[in-house]
Amino acid sequence: MKVMKFGGTSVGSPERMKGVASLVTKSGKPTFIVLSAMSGTTNSLIEISNYLYRKNPEGANEVINNLEQKYIGHIEALYSTDEYKQKTRLFITEKFDYLRSFTKDLFTSFEEKNIVAQGEILSTNMVVNYLQEQGVKAILLSALDFMRTDKNAEPDLPYIKEKLSAIMKEHEGYQIYITQGFICRNAYGEVDNLQRGGSDYTASLVGAAIDAEEIQIWTDIDGMHNNDPRVVDKTEAVRQLNFEEASELAYFGAKILHPTCVQPAKYSGIPVRLKNTMEPDAEGTIINNVLVKSKIKAVAAKDNITAIKIKSSRMLGASGFLRKVFEIFESYQTSIDMITTSEVGLSMTIENASHLSEIVDELKKYGTVSVDSDMCIVCVVGDLDWSNVGFETLATDAMKDIPVRMISYGGSNYNISFLIKEADKKRALQSLSKVLFNE
Ligand code: ASP
Ligand code: MG
């Protein structure tokens, strides 16, 4: 079976939902589909929660009412029979009444999780109703019945596998199985989610759980590009990526794929195909086990990076210094992305700077600390095994007019990362495209 996941824009209107329905039924084979919320909905649900955290029920109600009108407005366009119009209207009203029920009580992150989950619950119900109205044998399986995270908030794959197989066995013979992306239960059974953009992760976990033949991620672009299309004028879709290359690109800024998504597919060896809903016949990008030798594939960039340098003569020849430094970051649950070292100094980058001042204060116990904000990691990805001669020179040559704060190479066989000022990003990415891809 194939898993097909559709993002927010792909289910963003009644027309798009109909498009999804025709795509998933085209092959005539049993298919498992994972849907995001309609685009903009998750943001609105978070806005509602923010009003409620600030004890402003009027503000929340206004967003709820506007969103409800929008959803009710989709009914006429989507369904052709009174039966399904009525059924869907009832469902939508019930969900919005449920949202309104939160405006009266104490508000915590528990309530927020329940509110935020409604986006995917709405979109999947609308689509399954549409498919059934069209006579397709489709069934909605609630993600809350099988998607679960463990005590470390990591997906519990053995549990998901066992539960989902049992559910599928109970419901054999359907053409289309639908579930919600993003939402899950935590180890205590409470409604939770896999973080923003987490529907990709759901698709990959479902694929691994049912041992799918392929996991398809449908978005509104024709695959992973060799550079950031929002920054560089001429970019091209990359047709094939190795799992490792794809993870590096997703982690270091390529917006098309959620960084965690690749892992379950990689461990189960299931290919992931990125496809474009607007151009369903275009090839897209395939992510699999194959590594094309001696080829640089793509460049990605990640903004909002802070660099921290600690210089200490105590580091000279001392053991245990790195551990002390890393423990400080760990105690503030701040993860480090890039590291470079010299005999007397250490530079690191972080993305989450919410505990920066505390971290810096503690680091000062060990040496002189300096901070550079508004930085950007530029990551060059491909077969960069150290035995390949000349690739790092090519990348550094492209950066020859850019002030570079850090360079990291050799951590994996798949990337070289540069830390530069955010203000230099456009110049750097353009130059890399020119040198590496002749663009
Ligand atoms: N709806 C969620 C979000 O907007 C999850 C997703 O679309 O992947 O983040
Ligand atoms: Mg997404």
PDB file of C-alpha atoms in Angstrom, residues 248 252 337-341 347-349 377-380 384 392 395-396 404-412 414-419:
ATOM      1  CA  GLU A 248      20.442  17.331   6.380  1.00  0.00           C
ATOM      2  CA  PHE A 252      19.091  22.939   7.771  1.00  0.00           C
ATOM      3  CA  ASP A 337      23.675  22.718  15.915  1.00  0.00           C
ATOM      4  CA  MET A 338      27.214  23.477  14.812  1.00  0.00           C
ATOM      5  CA  ILE A 339      30.508  23.206  16.684  1.00  0.00           C
ATOM      6  CA  THR A 340      34.065  24.202  15.853  1.00  0.00           C
ATOM      7  CA  THR A 341      37.048  23.958  18.144  1.00  0.00           C
ATOM      8  CA  SER A 347      32.352  28.047  19.024  1.00  0.00           C
ATOM      9  CA  MET A 348      28.832  26.702  18.956  1.00  0.00           C
ATOM     10  CA  THR A 349      25.550  27.723  17.413  1.00  0.00           C
ATOM     11  CA  ILE A 377      23.820  28.431   8.711  1.00  0.00           C
ATOM     12  CA  VAL A 378      24.390  27.643   5.059  1.00  0.00           C
ATOM     13  CA  CYS A 379      24.600  23.953   4.434  1.00  0.00           C
ATOM     14  CA  VAL A 380      25.990  22.293   1.293  1.00  0.00           C
ATOM     15  CA  LEU A 384      31.003  14.730   0.749  1.00  0.00           C
ATOM     16  CA  GLU A 392      35.263  21.449   0.098  1.00  0.00           C
ATOM     17  CA  ALA A 395      32.246  25.229  -1.638  1.00  0.00           C
ATOM     18  CA  THR A 396      34.720  27.531   0.114  1.00  0.00           C
ATOM     19  CA  VAL A 404      32.547  33.363   7.295  1.00  0.00           C
ATOM     20  CA  ARG A 405      32.284  32.993  11.077  1.00  0.00           C
ATOM     21  CA  MET A 406      32.504  29.162  11.302  1.00  0.00           C
ATOM     22  CA  ILE A 407      33.034  26.183   8.969  1.00  0.00           C
ATOM     23  CA  SER A 408      32.065  22.630   9.852  1.00  0.00           C
ATOM     24  CA  TYR A 409      33.070  19.621   7.751  1.00  0.00           C
ATOM     25  CA  GLY A 410      33.645  15.965   8.488  1.00  0.00           C
ATOM     26  CA  GLY A 411      30.842  15.548  11.030  1.00  0.00           C
ATOM     27  CA  SER A 412      28.954  13.449   8.532  1.00  0.00           C
ATOM     28  CA  TYR A 414      27.041  14.486   3.636  1.00  0.00           C
ATOM     29  CA  ASN A 415      27.534  18.126   4.476  1.00  0.00           C
ATOM     30  CA  ILE A 416      29.707  21.213   4.822  1.00  0.00           C
ATOM     31  CA  SER A 417      28.187  24.006   6.875  1.00  0.00           C
ATOM     32  CA  PHE A 418      29.144  27.668   6.941  1.00  0.00           C
ATOM     33  CA  LEU A 419      28.039  30.175   9.526  1.00  0.00           C
TER      34      LEU A 419
END
